[in-house]
Short mmCIF file of C-alpha atoms and ligand atoms in Angstrom, two decimals:
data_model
loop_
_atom_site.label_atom_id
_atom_site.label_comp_id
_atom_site.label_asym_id
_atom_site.label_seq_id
_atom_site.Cartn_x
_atom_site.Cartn_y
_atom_site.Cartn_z
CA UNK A 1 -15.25 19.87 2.60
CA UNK A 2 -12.39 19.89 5.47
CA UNK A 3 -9.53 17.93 4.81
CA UNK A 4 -8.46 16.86 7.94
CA UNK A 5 -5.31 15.15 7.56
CA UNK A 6 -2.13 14.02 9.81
CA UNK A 7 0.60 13.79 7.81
CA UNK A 8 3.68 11.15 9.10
CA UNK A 9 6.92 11.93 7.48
CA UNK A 10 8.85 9.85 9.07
CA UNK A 11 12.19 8.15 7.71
CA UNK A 12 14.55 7.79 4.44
CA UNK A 13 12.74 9.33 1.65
CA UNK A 14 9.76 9.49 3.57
CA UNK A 15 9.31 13.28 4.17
CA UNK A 16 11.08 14.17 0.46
CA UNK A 17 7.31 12.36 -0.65
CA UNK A 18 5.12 13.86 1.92
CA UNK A 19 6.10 17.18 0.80
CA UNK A 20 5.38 16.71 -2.65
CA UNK A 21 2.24 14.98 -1.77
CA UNK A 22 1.01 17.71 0.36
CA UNK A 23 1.13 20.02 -2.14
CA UNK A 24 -0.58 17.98 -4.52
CA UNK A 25 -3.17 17.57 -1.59
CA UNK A 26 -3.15 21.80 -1.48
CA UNK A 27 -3.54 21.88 -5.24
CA UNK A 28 -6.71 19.51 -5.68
CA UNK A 29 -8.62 21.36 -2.78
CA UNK A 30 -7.80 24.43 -4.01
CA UNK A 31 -8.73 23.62 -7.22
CA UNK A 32 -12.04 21.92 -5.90
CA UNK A 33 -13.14 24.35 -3.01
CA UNK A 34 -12.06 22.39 -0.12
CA UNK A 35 -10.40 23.32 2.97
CA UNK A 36 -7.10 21.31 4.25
CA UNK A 37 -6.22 20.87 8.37
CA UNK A 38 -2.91 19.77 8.16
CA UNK A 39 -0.83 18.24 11.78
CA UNK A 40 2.98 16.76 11.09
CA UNK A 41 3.28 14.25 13.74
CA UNK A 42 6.52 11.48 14.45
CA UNK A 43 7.10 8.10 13.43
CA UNK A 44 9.51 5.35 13.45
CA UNK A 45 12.96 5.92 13.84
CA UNK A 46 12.65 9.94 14.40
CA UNK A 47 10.21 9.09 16.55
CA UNK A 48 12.73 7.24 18.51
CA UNK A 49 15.60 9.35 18.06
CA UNK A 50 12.97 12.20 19.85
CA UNK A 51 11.50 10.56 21.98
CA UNK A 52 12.35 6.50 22.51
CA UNK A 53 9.18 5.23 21.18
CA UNK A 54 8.62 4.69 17.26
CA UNK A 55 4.63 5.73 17.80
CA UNK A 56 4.32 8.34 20.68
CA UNK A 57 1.28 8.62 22.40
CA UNK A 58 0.25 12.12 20.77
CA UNK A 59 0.62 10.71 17.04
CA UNK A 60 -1.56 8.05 17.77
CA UNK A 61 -4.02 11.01 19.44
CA UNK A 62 -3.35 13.50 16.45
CA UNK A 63 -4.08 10.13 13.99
CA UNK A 64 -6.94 8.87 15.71
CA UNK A 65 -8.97 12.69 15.49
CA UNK A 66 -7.95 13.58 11.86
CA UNK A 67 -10.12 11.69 9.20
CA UNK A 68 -7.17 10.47 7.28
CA UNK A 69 -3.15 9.64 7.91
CA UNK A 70 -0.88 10.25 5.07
CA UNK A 71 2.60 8.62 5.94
CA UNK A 72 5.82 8.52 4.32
CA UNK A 73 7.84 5.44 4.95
CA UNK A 74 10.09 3.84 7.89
CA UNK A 75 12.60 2.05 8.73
CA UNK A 76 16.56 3.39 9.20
CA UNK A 77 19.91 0.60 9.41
CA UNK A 78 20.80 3.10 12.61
CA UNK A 79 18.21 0.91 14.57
CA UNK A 80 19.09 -2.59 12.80
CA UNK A 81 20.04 -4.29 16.24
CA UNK A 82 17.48 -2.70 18.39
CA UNK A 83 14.90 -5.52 20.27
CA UNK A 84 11.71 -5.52 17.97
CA UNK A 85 9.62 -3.22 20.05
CA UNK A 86 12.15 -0.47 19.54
CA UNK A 87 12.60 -1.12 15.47
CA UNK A 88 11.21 1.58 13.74
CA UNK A 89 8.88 -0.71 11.86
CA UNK A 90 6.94 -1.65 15.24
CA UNK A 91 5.70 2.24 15.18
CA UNK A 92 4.51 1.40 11.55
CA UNK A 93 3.02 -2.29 12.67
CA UNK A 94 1.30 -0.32 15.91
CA UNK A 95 -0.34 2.44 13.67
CA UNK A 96 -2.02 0.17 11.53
CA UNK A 97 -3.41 -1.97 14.78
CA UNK A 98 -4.44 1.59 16.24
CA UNK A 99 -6.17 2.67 13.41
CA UNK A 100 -8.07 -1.10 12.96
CA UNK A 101 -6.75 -0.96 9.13
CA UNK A 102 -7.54 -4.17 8.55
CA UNK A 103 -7.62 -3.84 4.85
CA UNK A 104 -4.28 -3.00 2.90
CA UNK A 105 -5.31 -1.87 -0.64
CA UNK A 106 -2.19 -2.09 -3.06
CA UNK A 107 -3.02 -0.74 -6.61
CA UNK A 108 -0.54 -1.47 -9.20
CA UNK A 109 -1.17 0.06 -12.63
CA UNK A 110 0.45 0.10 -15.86
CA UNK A 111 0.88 3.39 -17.01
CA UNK A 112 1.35 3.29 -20.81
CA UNK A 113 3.53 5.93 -20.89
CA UNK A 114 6.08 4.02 -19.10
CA UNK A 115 6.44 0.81 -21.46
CA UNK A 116 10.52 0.81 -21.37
CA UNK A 117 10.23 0.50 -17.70
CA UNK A 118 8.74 -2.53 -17.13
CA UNK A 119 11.06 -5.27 -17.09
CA UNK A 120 8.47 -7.26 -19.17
CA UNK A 121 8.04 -6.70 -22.97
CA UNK A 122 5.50 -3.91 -23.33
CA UNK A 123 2.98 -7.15 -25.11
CA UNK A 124 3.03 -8.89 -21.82
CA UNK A 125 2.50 -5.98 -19.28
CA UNK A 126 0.38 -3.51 -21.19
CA UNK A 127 -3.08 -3.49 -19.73
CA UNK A 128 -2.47 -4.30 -16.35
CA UNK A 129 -4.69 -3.00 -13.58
CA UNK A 130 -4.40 -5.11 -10.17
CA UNK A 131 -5.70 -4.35 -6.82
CA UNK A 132 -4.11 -6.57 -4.08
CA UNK A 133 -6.03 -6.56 -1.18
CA UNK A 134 -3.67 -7.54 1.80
CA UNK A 135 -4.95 -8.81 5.37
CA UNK A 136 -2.73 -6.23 6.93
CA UNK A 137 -3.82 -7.13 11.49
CA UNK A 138 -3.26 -11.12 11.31
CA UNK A 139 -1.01 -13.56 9.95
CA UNK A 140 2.84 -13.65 11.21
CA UNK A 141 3.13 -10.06 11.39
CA UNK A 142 0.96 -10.76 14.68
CA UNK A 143 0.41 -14.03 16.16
CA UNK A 144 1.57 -14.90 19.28
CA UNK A 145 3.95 -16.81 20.54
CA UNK A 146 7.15 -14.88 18.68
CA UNK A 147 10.48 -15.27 20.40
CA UNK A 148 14.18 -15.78 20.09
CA UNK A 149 15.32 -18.04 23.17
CA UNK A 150 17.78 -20.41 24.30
CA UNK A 151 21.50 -19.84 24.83
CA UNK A 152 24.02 -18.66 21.88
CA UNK A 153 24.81 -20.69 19.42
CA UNK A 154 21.71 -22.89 19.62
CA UNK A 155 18.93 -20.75 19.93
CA UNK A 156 15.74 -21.17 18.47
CA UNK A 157 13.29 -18.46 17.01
CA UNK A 158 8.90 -19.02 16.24
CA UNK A 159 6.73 -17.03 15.18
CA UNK A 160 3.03 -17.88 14.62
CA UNK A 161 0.79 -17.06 11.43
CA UNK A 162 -2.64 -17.28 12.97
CA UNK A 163 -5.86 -16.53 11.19
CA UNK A 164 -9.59 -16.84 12.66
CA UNK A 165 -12.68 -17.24 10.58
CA UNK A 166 -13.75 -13.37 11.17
CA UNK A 167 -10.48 -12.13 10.14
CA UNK A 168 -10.39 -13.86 6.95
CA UNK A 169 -14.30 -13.10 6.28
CA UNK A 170 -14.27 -9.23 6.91
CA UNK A 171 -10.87 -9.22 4.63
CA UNK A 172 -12.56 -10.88 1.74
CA UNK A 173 -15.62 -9.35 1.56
CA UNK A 174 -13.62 -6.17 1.07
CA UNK A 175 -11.98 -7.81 -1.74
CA UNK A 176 -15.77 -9.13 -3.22
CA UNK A 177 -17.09 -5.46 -2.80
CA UNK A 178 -13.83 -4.05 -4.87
CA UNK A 179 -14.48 -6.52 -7.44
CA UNK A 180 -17.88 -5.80 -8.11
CA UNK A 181 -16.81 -2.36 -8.93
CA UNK A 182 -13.96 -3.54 -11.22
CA UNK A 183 -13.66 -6.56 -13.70
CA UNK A 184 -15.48 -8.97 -11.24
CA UNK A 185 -12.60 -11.46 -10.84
CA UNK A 186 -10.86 -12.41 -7.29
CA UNK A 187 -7.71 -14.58 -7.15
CA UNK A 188 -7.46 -15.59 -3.57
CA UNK A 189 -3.49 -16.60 -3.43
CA UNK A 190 -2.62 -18.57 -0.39
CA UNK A 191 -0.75 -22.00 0.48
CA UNK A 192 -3.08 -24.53 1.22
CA UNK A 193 -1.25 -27.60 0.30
CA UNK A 194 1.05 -26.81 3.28
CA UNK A 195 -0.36 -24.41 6.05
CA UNK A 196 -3.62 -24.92 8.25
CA UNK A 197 -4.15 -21.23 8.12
CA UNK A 198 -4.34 -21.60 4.30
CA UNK A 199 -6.95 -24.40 4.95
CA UNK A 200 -8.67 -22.02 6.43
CA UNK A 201 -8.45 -19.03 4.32
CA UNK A 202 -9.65 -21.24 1.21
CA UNK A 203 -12.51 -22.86 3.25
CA UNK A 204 -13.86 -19.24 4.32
CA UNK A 205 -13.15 -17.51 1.47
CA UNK A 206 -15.10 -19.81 -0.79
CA UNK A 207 -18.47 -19.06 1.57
CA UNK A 208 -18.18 -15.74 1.53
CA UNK A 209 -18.49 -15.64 -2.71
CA UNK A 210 -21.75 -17.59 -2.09
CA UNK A 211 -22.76 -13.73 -1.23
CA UNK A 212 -21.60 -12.58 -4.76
CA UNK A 213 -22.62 -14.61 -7.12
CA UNK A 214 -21.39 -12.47 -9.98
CA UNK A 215 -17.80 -12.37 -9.09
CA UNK A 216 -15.60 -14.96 -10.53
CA UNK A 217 -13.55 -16.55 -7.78
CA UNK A 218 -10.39 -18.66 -8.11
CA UNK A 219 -7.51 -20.02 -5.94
CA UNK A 220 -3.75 -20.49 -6.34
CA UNK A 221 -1.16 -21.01 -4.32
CA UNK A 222 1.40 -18.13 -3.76
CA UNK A 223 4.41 -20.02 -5.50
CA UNK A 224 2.40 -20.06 -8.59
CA UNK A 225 0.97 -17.20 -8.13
CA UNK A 226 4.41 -15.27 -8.24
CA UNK A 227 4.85 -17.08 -12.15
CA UNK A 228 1.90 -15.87 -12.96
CA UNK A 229 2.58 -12.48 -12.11
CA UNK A 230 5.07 -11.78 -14.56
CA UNK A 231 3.99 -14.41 -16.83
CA UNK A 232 0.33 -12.62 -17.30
CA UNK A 233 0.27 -9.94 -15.21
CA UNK A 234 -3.15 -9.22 -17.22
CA UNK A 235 -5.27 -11.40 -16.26
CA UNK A 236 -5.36 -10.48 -12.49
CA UNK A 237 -7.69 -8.02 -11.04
CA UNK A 238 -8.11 -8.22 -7.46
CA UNK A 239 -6.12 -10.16 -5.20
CA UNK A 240 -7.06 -11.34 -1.86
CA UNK A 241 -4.05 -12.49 -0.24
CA UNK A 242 -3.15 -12.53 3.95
CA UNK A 243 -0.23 -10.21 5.21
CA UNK A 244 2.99 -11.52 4.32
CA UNK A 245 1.67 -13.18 0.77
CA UNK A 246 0.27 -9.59 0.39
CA UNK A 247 3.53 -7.74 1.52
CA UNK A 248 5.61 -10.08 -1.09
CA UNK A 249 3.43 -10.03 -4.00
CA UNK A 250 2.93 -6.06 -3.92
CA UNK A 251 6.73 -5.53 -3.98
CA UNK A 252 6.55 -7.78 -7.36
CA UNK A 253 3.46 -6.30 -8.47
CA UNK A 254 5.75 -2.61 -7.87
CA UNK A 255 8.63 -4.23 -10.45
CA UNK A 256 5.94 -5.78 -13.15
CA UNK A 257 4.70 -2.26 -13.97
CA UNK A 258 8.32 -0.49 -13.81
CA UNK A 259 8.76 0.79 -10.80
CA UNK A 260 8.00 0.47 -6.79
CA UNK A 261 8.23 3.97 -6.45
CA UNK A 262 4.87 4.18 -8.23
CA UNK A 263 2.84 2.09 -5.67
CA UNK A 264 0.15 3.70 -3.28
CA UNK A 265 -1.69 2.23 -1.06
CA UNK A 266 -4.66 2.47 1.49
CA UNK A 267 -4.79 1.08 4.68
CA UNK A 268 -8.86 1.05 5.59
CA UNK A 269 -11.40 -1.07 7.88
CA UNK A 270 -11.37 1.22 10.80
CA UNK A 271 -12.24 4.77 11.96
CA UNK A 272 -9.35 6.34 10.04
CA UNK A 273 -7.87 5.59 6.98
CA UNK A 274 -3.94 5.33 6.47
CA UNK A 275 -3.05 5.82 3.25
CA UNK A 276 1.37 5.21 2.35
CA UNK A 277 3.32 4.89 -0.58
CA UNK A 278 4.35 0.95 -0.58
CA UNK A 279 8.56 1.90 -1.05
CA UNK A 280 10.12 1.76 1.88
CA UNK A 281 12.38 4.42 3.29
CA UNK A 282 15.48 3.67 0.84
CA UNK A 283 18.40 4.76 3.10
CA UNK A 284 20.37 4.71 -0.04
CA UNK A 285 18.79 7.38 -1.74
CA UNK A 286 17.79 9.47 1.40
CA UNK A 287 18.18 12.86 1.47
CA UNK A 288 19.65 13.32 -2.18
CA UNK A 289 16.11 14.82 -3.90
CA UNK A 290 15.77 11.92 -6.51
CA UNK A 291 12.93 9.96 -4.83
CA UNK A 292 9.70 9.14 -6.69
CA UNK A 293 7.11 11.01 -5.13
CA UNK A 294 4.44 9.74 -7.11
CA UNK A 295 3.14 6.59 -4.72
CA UNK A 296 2.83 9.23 -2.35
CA UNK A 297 0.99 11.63 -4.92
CA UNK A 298 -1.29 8.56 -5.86
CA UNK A 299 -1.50 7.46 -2.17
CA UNK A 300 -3.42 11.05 -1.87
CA UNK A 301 -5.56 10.05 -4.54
CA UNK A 302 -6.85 6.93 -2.56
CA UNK A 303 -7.05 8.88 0.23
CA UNK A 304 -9.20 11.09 -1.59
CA UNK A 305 -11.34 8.81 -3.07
CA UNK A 306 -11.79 6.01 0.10
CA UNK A 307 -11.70 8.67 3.63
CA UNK A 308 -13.11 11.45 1.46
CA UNK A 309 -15.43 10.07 -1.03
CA UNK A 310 -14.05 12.42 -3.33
CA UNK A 311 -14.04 10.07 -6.52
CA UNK A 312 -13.48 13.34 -8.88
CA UNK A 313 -11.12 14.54 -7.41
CA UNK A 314 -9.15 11.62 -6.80
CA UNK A 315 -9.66 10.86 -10.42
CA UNK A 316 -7.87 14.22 -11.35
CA UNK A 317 -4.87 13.19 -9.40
CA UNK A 318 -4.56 10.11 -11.01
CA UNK A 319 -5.09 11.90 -14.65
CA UNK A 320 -2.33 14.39 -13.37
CA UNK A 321 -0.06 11.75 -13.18
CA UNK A 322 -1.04 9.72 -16.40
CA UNK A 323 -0.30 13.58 -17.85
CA UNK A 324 3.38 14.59 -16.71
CA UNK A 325 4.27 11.12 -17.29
CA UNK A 326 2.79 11.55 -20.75
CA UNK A 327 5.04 14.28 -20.99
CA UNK A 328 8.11 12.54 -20.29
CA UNK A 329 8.58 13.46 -16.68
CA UNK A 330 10.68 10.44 -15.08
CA UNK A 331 12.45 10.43 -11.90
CA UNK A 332 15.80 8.39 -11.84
CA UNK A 333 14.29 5.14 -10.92
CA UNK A 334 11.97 5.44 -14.27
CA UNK A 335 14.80 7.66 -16.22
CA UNK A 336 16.70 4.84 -18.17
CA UNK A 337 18.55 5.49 -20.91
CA UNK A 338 15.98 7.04 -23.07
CA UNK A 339 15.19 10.44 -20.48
CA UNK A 340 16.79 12.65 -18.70
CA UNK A 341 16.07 12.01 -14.27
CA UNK A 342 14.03 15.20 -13.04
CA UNK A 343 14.21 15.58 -9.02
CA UNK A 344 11.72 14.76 -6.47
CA UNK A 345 10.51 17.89 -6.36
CA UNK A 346 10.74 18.78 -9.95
CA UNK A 347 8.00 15.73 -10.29
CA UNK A 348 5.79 16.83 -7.72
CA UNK A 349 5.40 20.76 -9.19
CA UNK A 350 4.59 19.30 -12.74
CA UNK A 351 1.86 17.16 -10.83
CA UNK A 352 0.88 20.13 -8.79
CA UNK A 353 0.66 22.20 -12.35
CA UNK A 354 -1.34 19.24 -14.09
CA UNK A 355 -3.86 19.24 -11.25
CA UNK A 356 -4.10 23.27 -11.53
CA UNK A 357 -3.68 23.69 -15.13
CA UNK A 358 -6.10 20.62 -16.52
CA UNK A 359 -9.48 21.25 -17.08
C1 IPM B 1 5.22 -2.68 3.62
C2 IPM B 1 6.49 -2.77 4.39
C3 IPM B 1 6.19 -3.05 5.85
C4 IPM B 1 5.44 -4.38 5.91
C5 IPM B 1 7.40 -3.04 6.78
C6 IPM B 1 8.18 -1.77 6.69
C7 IPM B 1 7.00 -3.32 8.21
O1 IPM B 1 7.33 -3.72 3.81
O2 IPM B 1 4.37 -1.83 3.99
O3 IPM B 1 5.05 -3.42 2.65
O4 IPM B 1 6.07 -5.43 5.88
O5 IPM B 1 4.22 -4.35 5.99
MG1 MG B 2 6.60 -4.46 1.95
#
């Protein structure tokens, strides 16, 4: 098969990832007999350092005729007081509207190899296996009317969470279908004593499992939802939640199983699939070689396994990983006090060996 890919390095730590993750992409075609098409292409705030635009028109081109975008991560302080449409997070924001990626698929998995990085004791965490599945087109992120106005010192600022009924339908029969496939249990997490669009979500939601009957569906709102989290972070399996519940919740998700810099995720629902670690571009550590490239390197697995259909081969990524961190391998973020921090790209050629090497 071609593997036609556009890769987005973009900011911070961003293209430290990428790299590692597109030679874990080279590794599992090679090792499976498939071809890789690979186009770099600008983003966020290199995007508008080149050219005054965080998504220029050719990325969206070069992303809309690949089959699948990787991306690294944006977002840089240098652009902290620019007007919205110039933040480097409105390239991100615009990608995911080009693309129609409706659907923002957040895995967060406990890997038992890394039981003294969990903040939880290793009784409470082991065995968890969560899918979020964020709305990632409606909510705040989106709605219109969104302003700051009126004069300095008083001004007021709105923005509008919005949801229709087909919005919240097409989002939660991705979450049903997912389910089906895993321990058949949704958790729809929203905020209905409070918010109209909550009403909503609840009201729709609970029609749509008419259509699978053998899916367990329950409700609860987001505060207790977050308890929950880190209070039995084993009894979740998927998680259908809109945007910014979704964004929230996956950040916590990241810390319940040790470590954001493990977190991929997919981006799917239209013609091409986006597929981004769910760190952000941490300034801090920009630049220095200690990043974790493995939500990146697992990002590639989704990729594989929803754009590609390549289930075994996104399966040996994911094994890869399980295997260096097996063997100890821990970048700084997982290092504490018991290992020694290997760099970014240190972790990616043990993962690129693992996928070569395994059989
Ligand atoms: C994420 C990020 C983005 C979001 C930002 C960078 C716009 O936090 O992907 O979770 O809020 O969606
Ligand atoms: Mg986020």
């Amino acid at each position: 098969m071609l593997l036609k890919i556009t890769i987005l390095p973009g900011d911070g730590i961003g293209p430290e990832v990428t790299e590692q993750a597109v030679l874990v992409v080279r590794a599992v075609a090679g090792r499976f007999g498939h071809q890789v098409e690979l186009q770099h292409k600008l983003i966020g705030g290199v995007a508008l350092t080149a050219a005054n635009d965080p998504l220029p028109p050719d990325t969206i081109q070069a992303c809309l005729s690949s089959s699948a975008v990787l991306l690294g991560a944006v977002g840089s302080p240098a652009f902290d007081h620019n007007p919205n449409h110039l933040r480097p997070e409105a390239g991100l924001l615009r990608i995911r509207r080009e693309l129609g990626a409706y659907a923002n698929l957040r895995a967060a998995v406990f890997f038992p190899a890394l039981e003294d990085c969990s903040p939880l004791r290793a009784e409470i965490v082991r065995g968890t296996d969560i899918m979020i599945v964020r709305e990632l087109l409606g909510g705040a992120y989106f709605g219109q009317p969104r302003s700051i106005e009126g004069p300095a010192g008083s001004r007021v600022a709105v923005n509008t969470m919005r949801y229709g009924e087909e919005e919240i339908e097409r989002i939660a029969r991705v979450a049903f279908e997912l389910a089906i496939k895993r321990r058949r249990k949704v958790l729809s997490v929203d905020k209905a004593n409070v918010l109209e669009c909550s009403r909503l979500w609840r009201e729709v939601v609970t029609r749509v499992a008419k259509d699978y009957p053998e899916v367990k569906l329950a409700h609860q709102y987001v505060d207790s939802a977050a308890m929950l989290l880190v209070q039995r972070p084993t009894e979740f399996d998927v998680v259908l939640t809109e945007n910014m519940f979704g964004d929230i919740l996956s950040d916590q998700a990241g810390g319940v199983v040790g470590s954001l810099g493990l977190l991929a995720s997919a981006s799917v629902g239209g013609p091409v699939g986006l597929y981004e670690p769910v760190h952000g571009s941490a300034p801090d550590i920009a630049g220095k070689g200690i990043a974790n490239p493995l939500g990146a390197i697992l990002s590639v697995a989704m990729m594989l396994r929803h754009s590609f259909q390549l289930e075994r081969e996104a399966a040996w990524v994911e094994n890869a990983v399980s295997v260096v961190l097996g063997k100890g391998a821990r970048t700084a973020d997982l290092a504490g006090k018991s290992h020694s921090a290997i760099t970014t790209a240190q972790m990616g050629q043990q993962v690129v060996e693992a996928v070569t090497d395994s059989v």
